[in-house]
Every structure is written in structure tokens, then in C-alpha cells.
Tab-separated table of N, CA and C in Angstrom:
chain	number	residue	atom	x	y	z
A	18	ASP	N	11.246	-8.826	-15.708
A	18	ASP	CA	10.751	-7.462	-15.744
A	18	ASP	C	11.752	-6.606	-16.520
A	19	GLN	N	11.280	-5.972	-17.558
A	19	GLN	CA	12.137	-5.192	-18.446
A	19	GLN	C	12.752	-3.993	-17.723
A	20	THR	N	11.985	-3.346	-16.866
A	20	THR	CA	12.489	-2.179	-16.139
A	20	THR	C	13.648	-2.561	-15.225
A	21	PHE	N	13.508	-3.666	-14.524
A	21	PHE	CA	14.577	-4.106	-13.627
A	21	PHE	C	15.808	-4.525	-14.415
A	22	THR	N	15.602	-5.171	-15.554
A	22	THR	CA	16.724	-5.561	-16.402
A	22	THR	C	17.503	-4.334	-16.850
A	23	THR	N	16.778	-3.298	-17.238
A	23	THR	CA	17.422	-2.051	-17.649
A	23	THR	C	18.180	-1.429	-16.482
A	24	THR	N	17.564	-1.406	-15.311
A	24	THR	CA	18.212	-0.854	-14.119
A	24	THR	C	19.485	-1.625	-13.786
A	25	LEU	N	19.414	-2.945	-13.854
A	25	LEU	CA	20.570	-3.785	-13.564
A	25	LEU	C	21.689	-3.537	-14.571
A	26	THR	N	21.337	-3.444	-15.842
A	26	THR	CA	22.325	-3.186	-16.889
A	26	THR	C	22.998	-1.835	-16.688
A	27	GLU	N	22.205	-0.820	-16.388
A	27	GLU	CA	22.764	0.518	-16.163
A	27	GLU	C	23.676	0.538	-14.937
A	28	ALA	N	23.269	-0.145	-13.873
A	28	ALA	CA	24.088	-0.173	-12.658
A	28	ALA	C	25.419	-0.872	-12.912
A	29	LEU	N	25.382	-1.977	-13.649
A	29	LEU	CA	26.625	-2.691	-13.939
A	29	LEU	C	27.526	-1.891	-14.877
A	30	THR	N	26.932	-1.247	-15.865
A	30	THR	CA	27.714	-0.408	-16.774
A	30	THR	C	28.391	0.711	-15.999
A	31	SER	N	27.632	1.359	-15.137
A	31	SER	CA	28.183	2.430	-14.309
A	31	SER	C	29.273	1.897	-13.382
A	32	TYR	N	29.040	0.733	-12.797
A	32	TYR	CA	30.020	0.137	-11.893
A	32	TYR	C	31.337	-0.112	-12.616
A	33	PHE	N	31.274	-0.748	-13.783
A	33	PHE	CA	32.507	-1.073	-14.498
A	33	PHE	C	33.202	0.179	-15.033
A	34	GLN	N	32.447	1.191	-15.434
A	34	GLN	CA	33.069	2.434	-15.881
A	34	GLN	C	33.795	3.118	-14.728
A	35	THR	N	33.219	3.062	-13.557
A	35	THR	CA	33.813	3.722	-12.393
A	35	THR	C	35.001	2.947	-11.833
A	36	ASN	N	34.902	1.631	-11.778
A	36	ASN	CA	35.889	0.827	-11.051
A	36	ASN	C	36.921	0.116	-11.912
A	37	ASP	N	36.724	0.060	-13.204
A	37	ASP	CA	37.679	-0.629	-14.071
A	37	ASP	C	38.795	0.341	-14.450
A	38	THR	N	39.737	0.497	-13.526
A	38	THR	CA	40.859	1.412	-13.723
A	38	THR	C	42.159	0.619	-13.696
A	39	PRO	N	43.226	1.172	-14.247
A	39	PRO	CA	44.501	0.437	-14.285
A	39	PRO	C	45.077	0.107	-12.906
A	40	ASP	N	44.762	0.907	-11.896
A	40	ASP	CA	45.334	0.645	-10.578
A	40	ASP	C	44.579	-0.432	-9.787
A	41	VAL	N	43.426	-0.887	-10.290
A	41	VAL	CA	42.663	-1.945	-9.620
A	41	VAL	C	42.762	-3.213	-10.467
A	42	HIS	N	43.120	-4.297	-9.822
A	42	HIS	CA	43.282	-5.568	-10.532
A	42	HIS	C	41.921	-6.038	-11.070
A	43	PRO	N	41.880	-6.543	-12.302
A	43	PRO	CA	40.599	-6.980	-12.897
A	43	PRO	C	39.866	-8.046	-12.080
A	44	THR	N	40.609	-8.916	-11.419
A	44	THR	CA	39.974	-9.946	-10.596
A	44	THR	C	39.211	-9.315	-9.434
A	45	THR	N	39.789	-8.287	-8.846
A	45	THR	CA	39.132	-7.592	-7.739
A	45	THR	C	37.849	-6.924	-8.208
A	46	VAL	N	37.926	-6.284	-9.368
A	46	VAL	CA	36.739	-5.627	-9.930
A	46	VAL	C	35.660	-6.667	-10.206
A	47	TRP	N	36.059	-7.801	-10.767
A	47	TRP	CA	35.093	-8.849	-11.103
A	47	TRP	C	34.451	-9.444	-9.848
A	48	GLN	N	35.258	-9.702	-8.818
A	48	GLN	CA	34.718	-10.263	-7.581
A	48	GLN	C	33.776	-9.279	-6.886
A	49	ALA	N	34.122	-8.003	-6.916
A	49	ALA	CA	33.300	-6.998	-6.236
A	49	ALA	C	31.987	-6.743	-6.965
A	50	HIS	N	31.961	-6.955	-8.277
A	50	HIS	CA	30.713	-6.695	-9.006
A	50	HIS	C	29.616	-7.665	-8.585
A	51	LYS	N	30.021	-8.846	-8.112
A	51	LYS	CA	29.019	-9.806	-7.648
A	51	LYS	C	28.276	-9.280	-6.423
A	52	ALA	N	28.977	-8.544	-5.576
A	52	ALA	CA	28.325	-7.939	-4.408
A	52	ALA	C	27.347	-6.853	-4.842
A	53	VAL	N	27.704	-6.119	-5.883
A	53	VAL	CA	26.810	-5.081	-6.408
A	53	VAL	C	25.534	-5.723	-6.944
A	54	ILE	N	25.684	-6.781	-7.720
A	54	ILE	CA	24.516	-7.484	-8.271
A	54	ILE	C	23.663	-8.053	-7.137
A	55	ARG	N	24.312	-8.667	-6.156
A	55	ARG	CA	23.585	-9.251	-5.028
A	55	ARG	C	22.774	-8.182	-4.297
A	56	GLY	N	23.365	-7.018	-4.105
A	56	GLY	CA	22.655	-5.921	-3.443
A	56	GLY	C	21.436	-5.479	-4.227
A	57	LEU	N	21.575	-5.381	-5.546
A	57	LEU	CA	20.435	-4.994	-6.382
A	57	LEU	C	19.334	-6.052	-6.337
A	58	LEU	N	19.726	-7.319	-6.356
A	58	LEU	CA	18.738	-8.396	-6.318
A	58	LEU	C	18.023	-8.455	-4.968
A	59	ILE	N	18.756	-8.235	-3.892
A	59	ILE	CA	18.132	-8.211	-2.566
A	59	ILE	C	17.158	-7.051	-2.463
A	60	SER	N	17.545	-5.907	-2.996
A	60	SER	CA	16.667	-4.736	-2.991
A	60	SER	C	15.387	-5.016	-3.768
A	61	ARG	N	15.523	-5.640	-4.921
A	61	ARG	CA	14.354	-5.957	-5.754
A	61	ARG	C	13.449	-6.976	-5.054
A	62	ALA	N	14.049	-7.994	-4.450
A	62	ALA	CA	13.259	-9.007	-3.746
A	62	ALA	C	12.497	-8.387	-2.582
A	63	SER	N	13.137	-7.482	-1.876
A	63	SER	CA	12.482	-6.795	-0.763
A	63	SER	C	11.305	-5.960	-1.260
A	64	PHE	N	11.503	-5.253	-2.366
A	64	PHE	CA	10.435	-4.443	-2.955
A	64	PHE	C	9.246	-5.313	-3.354
A	65	LEU	N	9.519	-6.432	-4.027
A	65	LEU	CA	8.438	-7.315	-4.469
A	65	LEU	C	7.708	-7.944	-3.283
A	66	LYS	N	8.451	-8.281	-2.225
A	66	LYS	CA	7.829	-8.865	-1.039
A	66	LYS	C	6.902	-7.858	-0.368
A	67	LYS	N	7.353	-6.614	-0.232
A	67	LYS	CA	6.512	-5.574	0.371
A	67	LYS	C	5.282	-5.309	-0.483
A	68	LYS	N	5.456	-5.311	-1.793
A	68	LYS	CA	4.333	-5.085	-2.704
A	68	LYS	C	3.296	-6.201	-2.557
A	69	ALA	N	3.750	-7.442	-2.473
A	69	ALA	CA	2.836	-8.575	-2.308
A	69	ALA	C	2.120	-8.507	-0.961
A	70	GLN	N	2.838	-8.109	0.086
A	70	GLN	CA	2.216	-7.984	1.404
A	70	GLN	C	1.149	-6.895	1.408
A	71	GLN	N	1.423	-5.778	0.733
A	71	GLN	CA	0.439	-4.700	0.652
A	71	GLN	C	-0.794	-5.148	-0.126
A	72	GLU	N	-0.572	-5.876	-1.222
A	72	GLU	CA	-1.701	-6.371	-2.011
A	72	GLU	C	-2.537	-7.351	-1.190
A	73	HIS	N	-1.874	-8.225	-0.438
A	73	HIS	CA	-2.583	-9.193	0.398
A	73	HIS	C	-3.402	-8.478	1.470
A	74	LEU	N	-2.811	-7.476	2.103
A	74	LEU	CA	-3.516	-6.701	3.122
A	74	LEU	C	-4.720	-5.978	2.519
A	75	HIS	N	-4.540	-5.419	1.326
A	75	HIS	CA	-5.645	-4.736	0.642
A	75	HIS	C	-6.787	-5.713	0.345
A	76	LEU	N	-6.438	-6.915	-0.121
A	76	LEU	CA	-7.467	-7.916	-0.407
A	76	LEU	C	-8.202	-8.333	0.868
A	77	LEU	N	-7.467	-8.490	1.961
A	77	LEU	CA	-8.113	-8.857	3.222
A	77	LEU	C	-9.057	-7.758	3.706
A	78	CYS	N	-8.658	-6.503	3.562
A	78	CYS	CA	-9.529	-5.384	3.956
A	78	CYS	C	-10.769	-5.333	3.071
A	79	THR	N	-10.578	-5.553	1.773
A	79	THR	CA	-11.707	-5.570	0.846
A	79	THR	C	-12.673	-6.690	1.209
A	80	LEU	N	-12.131	-7.864	1.519
A	80	LEU	CA	-12.968	-9.002	1.905
A	80	LEU	C	-13.726	-8.709	3.195
A	81	ARG	N	-13.058	-8.139	4.183
A	81	ARG	CA	-13.705	-7.801	5.449
A	81	ARG	C	-14.846	-6.808	5.230
A	82	ASP	N	-14.582	-5.757	4.447
A	82	ASP	CA	-15.602	-4.738	4.195
A	82	ASP	C	-16.781	-5.303	3.403
A	83	ALA	N	-16.480	-6.117	2.392
A	83	ALA	CA	-17.550	-6.694	1.578
A	83	ALA	C	-18.388	-7.674	2.393
A	84	THR	N	-17.741	-8.443	3.251
A	84	THR	CA	-18.471	-9.388	4.096
A	84	THR	C	-19.376	-8.651	5.076
A	85	ALA	N	-18.858	-7.591	5.675
A	85	ALA	CA	-19.669	-6.805	6.613
A	85	ALA	C	-20.853	-6.165	5.898
A	86	ALA	N	-20.623	-5.634	4.709
A	86	ALA	CA	-21.712	-5.021	3.945
A	86	ALA	C	-22.722	-6.068	3.498
A	87	ASN	N	-22.250	-7.262	3.187
A	87	ASN	CA	-23.140	-8.333	2.740
A	87	ASN	C	-24.018	-8.833	3.885
A	88	ILE	N	-23.512	-8.777	5.105
A	88	ILE	CA	-24.319	-9.180	6.261
A	88	ILE	C	-25.461	-8.193	6.471
A	89	VAL	N	-25.161	-6.914	6.336
A	89	VAL	CA	-26.171	-5.874	6.546
A	89	VAL	C	-27.198	-5.865	5.419
A	90	ASP	N	-26.716	-5.914	4.181
A	90	ASP	CA	-27.608	-5.814	3.019
A	90	ASP	C	-27.103	-6.742	1.913
A	91	PRO	N	-27.499	-8.015	1.939
A	91	PRO	CA	-27.002	-8.976	0.947
A	91	PRO	C	-27.400	-8.592	-0.482
A	92	SER	N	-26.453	-8.781	-1.395
A	92	SER	CA	-26.736	-8.536	-2.806
A	92	SER	C	-25.837	-9.435	-3.652
A	93	PRO	N	-26.274	-9.739	-4.873
A	93	PRO	CA	-25.449	-10.574	-5.757
A	93	PRO	C	-24.100	-9.921	-6.088
A	94	GLN	N	-24.089	-8.597	-6.174
A	94	GLN	CA	-22.846	-7.891	-6.490
A	94	GLN	C	-21.821	-8.049	-5.353
A	95	LEU	N	-22.281	-7.929	-4.116
A	95	LEU	CA	-21.384	-8.124	-2.976
A	95	LEU	C	-20.912	-9.576	-2.888
A	96	ALA	N	-21.814	-10.499	-3.182
A	96	ALA	CA	-21.431	-11.912	-3.173
A	96	ALA	C	-20.345	-12.175	-4.218
A	97	GLN	N	-20.469	-11.543	-5.379
A	97	GLN	CA	-19.461	-11.700	-6.429
A	97	GLN	C	-18.127	-11.075	-6.004
A	98	THR	N	-18.197	-9.926	-5.349
A	98	THR	CA	-16.980	-9.278	-4.847
A	98	THR	C	-16.281	-10.167	-3.824
A	99	ILE	N	-17.066	-10.753	-2.926
A	99	ILE	CA	-16.502	-11.664	-1.924
A	99	ILE	C	-15.854	-12.863	-2.603
A	100	HIS	N	-16.536	-13.412	-3.589
A	100	HIS	CA	-16.007	-14.572	-4.313
A	100	HIS	C	-14.706	-14.221	-5.036
A	101	ASP	N	-14.692	-13.104	-5.745
A	101	ASP	CA	-13.497	-12.697	-6.493
A	101	ASP	C	-12.315	-12.416	-5.563
A	102	THR	N	-12.602	-11.751	-4.455
A	102	THR	CA	-11.539	-11.428	-3.498
A	102	THR	C	-10.986	-12.694	-2.858
A	103	THR	N	-11.871	-13.610	-2.488
A	103	THR	CA	-11.433	-14.875	-1.906
A	103	THR	C	-10.590	-15.665	-2.902
A	104	THR	N	-11.003	-15.660	-4.160
A	104	THR	CA	-10.234	-16.342	-5.203
A	104	THR	C	-8.844	-15.733	-5.341
A	105	SER	N	-8.757	-14.420	-5.311
A	105	SER	CA	-7.454	-13.755	-5.409
A	105	SER	C	-6.556	-14.101	-4.224
A	106	ILE	N	-7.135	-14.120	-3.029
A	106	ILE	CA	-6.360	-14.479	-1.833
A	106	ILE	C	-5.876	-15.924	-1.935
A	107	ASN	N	-6.746	-16.817	-2.385
A	107	ASN	CA	-6.357	-18.222	-2.544
A	107	ASN	C	-5.263	-18.380	-3.594
A	108	ASN	N	-5.368	-17.642	-4.699
A	108	ASN	CA	-4.346	-17.715	-5.745
A	108	ASN	C	-2.990	-17.234	-5.229
A	109	MET	N	-3.008	-16.184	-4.405
A	109	MET	CA	-1.752	-15.711	-3.815
A	109	MET	C	-1.157	-16.775	-2.899
A	110	ALA	N	-2.004	-17.433	-2.120
A	110	ALA	CA	-1.531	-18.485	-1.213
A	110	ALA	C	-0.967	-19.667	-1.997
A	111	ILE	N	-1.629	-20.029	-3.080
A	111	ILE	CA	-1.151	-21.132	-3.920
A	111	ILE	C	0.196	-20.780	-4.541
A	112	SER	N	0.318	-19.560	-5.022
A	112	SER	CA	1.572	-19.110	-5.623
A	112	SER	C	2.709	-19.125	-4.604
A	113	LYS	N	2.431	-18.661	-3.404
A	113	LYS	CA	3.444	-18.646	-2.348
A	113	LYS	C	3.843	-20.071	-1.972
A	114	THR	N	2.865	-20.960	-1.871
A	114	THR	CA	3.145	-22.359	-1.543
A	114	THR	C	3.976	-23.021	-2.635
A	115	ALA	N	3.650	-22.746	-3.894
A	115	ALA	CA	4.422	-23.307	-5.005
A	115	ALA	C	5.865	-22.820	-4.958
A	116	HIS	N	6.054	-21.558	-4.614
A	116	HIS	CA	7.408	-21.005	-4.506
A	116	HIS	C	8.178	-21.694	-3.378
A	117	ILE	N	7.529	-21.892	-2.244
A	117	ILE	CA	8.175	-22.556	-1.109
A	117	ILE	C	8.532	-24.000	-1.468
A	118	LEU	N	7.623	-24.698	-2.155
A	118	LEU	CA	7.903	-26.075	-2.567
A	118	LEU	C	9.068	-26.135	-3.549
A	119	HIS	N	9.132	-25.169	-4.455
A	119	HIS	CA	10.237	-25.117	-5.412
A	119	HIS	C	11.572	-24.925	-4.683
A	120	LYS	N	11.590	-24.010	-3.705
A	120	LYS	CA	12.812	-23.787	-2.931
A	120	LYS	C	13.199	-25.039	-2.145
A	121	LEU	N	12.208	-25.721	-1.577
A	121	LEU	CA	12.472	-26.941	-0.821
A	121	LEU	C	13.025	-28.032	-1.734
A	122	LYS	N	12.442	-28.166	-2.909
A	122	LYS	CA	12.902	-29.157	-3.876
A	122	LYS	C	14.339	-28.859	-4.299
A	123	GLN	N	14.629	-27.584	-4.527
A	123	GLN	CA	15.978	-27.180	-4.917
A	123	GLN	C	16.977	-27.461	-3.791
A	124	LYS	N	16.586	-27.162	-2.560
A	124	LYS	CA	17.459	-27.395	-1.412
A	124	LYS	C	17.698	-28.889	-1.226
A	125	THR	N	16.651	-29.688	-1.369
A	125	THR	CA	16.778	-31.136	-1.226
A	125	THR	C	17.705	-31.700	-2.294
A	126	TYR	N	17.580	-31.199	-3.517
A	126	TYR	CA	18.436	-31.668	-4.604
A	126	TYR	C	19.892	-31.293	-4.345
A	127	SER	N	20.121	-30.050	-3.932
A	127	SER	CA	21.501	-29.596	-3.743
A	127	SER	C	22.176	-30.276	-2.556
A	128	GLN	N	21.402	-30.715	-1.574
A	128	GLN	CA	21.978	-31.370	-0.404
A	128	GLN	C	21.802	-32.884	-0.441
A	129	GLY	N	21.325	-33.384	-1.564
A	129	GLY	CA	21.028	-34.806	-1.672
A	129	GLY	C	22.269	-35.667	-1.825
A	130	ASN	N	22.037	-36.934	-2.134
A	130	ASN	CA	23.097	-37.911	-2.294
A	130	ASN	C	23.988	-37.517	-3.464
A	131	LYS	N	25.270	-37.385	-3.202
A	131	LYS	CA	26.199	-36.952	-4.237
A	131	LYS	C	27.069	-38.117	-4.718
A	132	ALA	N	26.547	-39.309	-4.653
A	132	ALA	CA	27.311	-40.494	-5.038
A	132	ALA	C	27.492	-40.592	-6.485
């Protein structure tokens, strides 16, 4: 994401301008910048997780409303809405599962046989 990259670059530039002074050892500044980056990444991950949860909740509400309306008065348009919404929910689930499998694969590799 270009916006986040810009935000990260600006934060690091500001950090080094503020903290890179003669009275602070460069190693200390370098070690501390990793905590700054970690904080920004955690903040971004939290934002993206909340955004995905809101989108999922919105899709579930849309599906519930469309299903209820389709029971009362069936129409091809409502059936298409139900189909599209269900597809979106399934795609989100597939994406989440793929992410979990990737993390599991990475964890298995990092903790695997080191012979």
C-alpha cells in the first residue's frame, strides 16, 4: 500500500531527525527504531483486521436481509444478490484460510529439522 509506505517513511525520517543526536549512541538509535517500526506495523495490522471484520459483518447483514426479502418475495435480482454476497463471504474465508496455512507452513519450516 503506497499510503502506508509513505507514512512509514515519514515516521522513520522524523524518528531519525529527532533521535540521531551526538549524545545518543548510534547503536541505541538503531535498536530503538525497530520498536518504532514494530509499533507502526502492529497498528496497521490492527486497522486491516478491524476493516476486514467490518466488511465481513456487512456482508453477513446483507446476506441476512437479502435472504429474508427473497423468502417474502422471490426475484432473480435477490437471488443474484444472495449469490454474489455468498461468493464474497466464501472468498474472504478462503483468503483467511490461505493466510493461516502460510503462517503454519512458515512456522513449521522455522521450527523444523535443522540438521
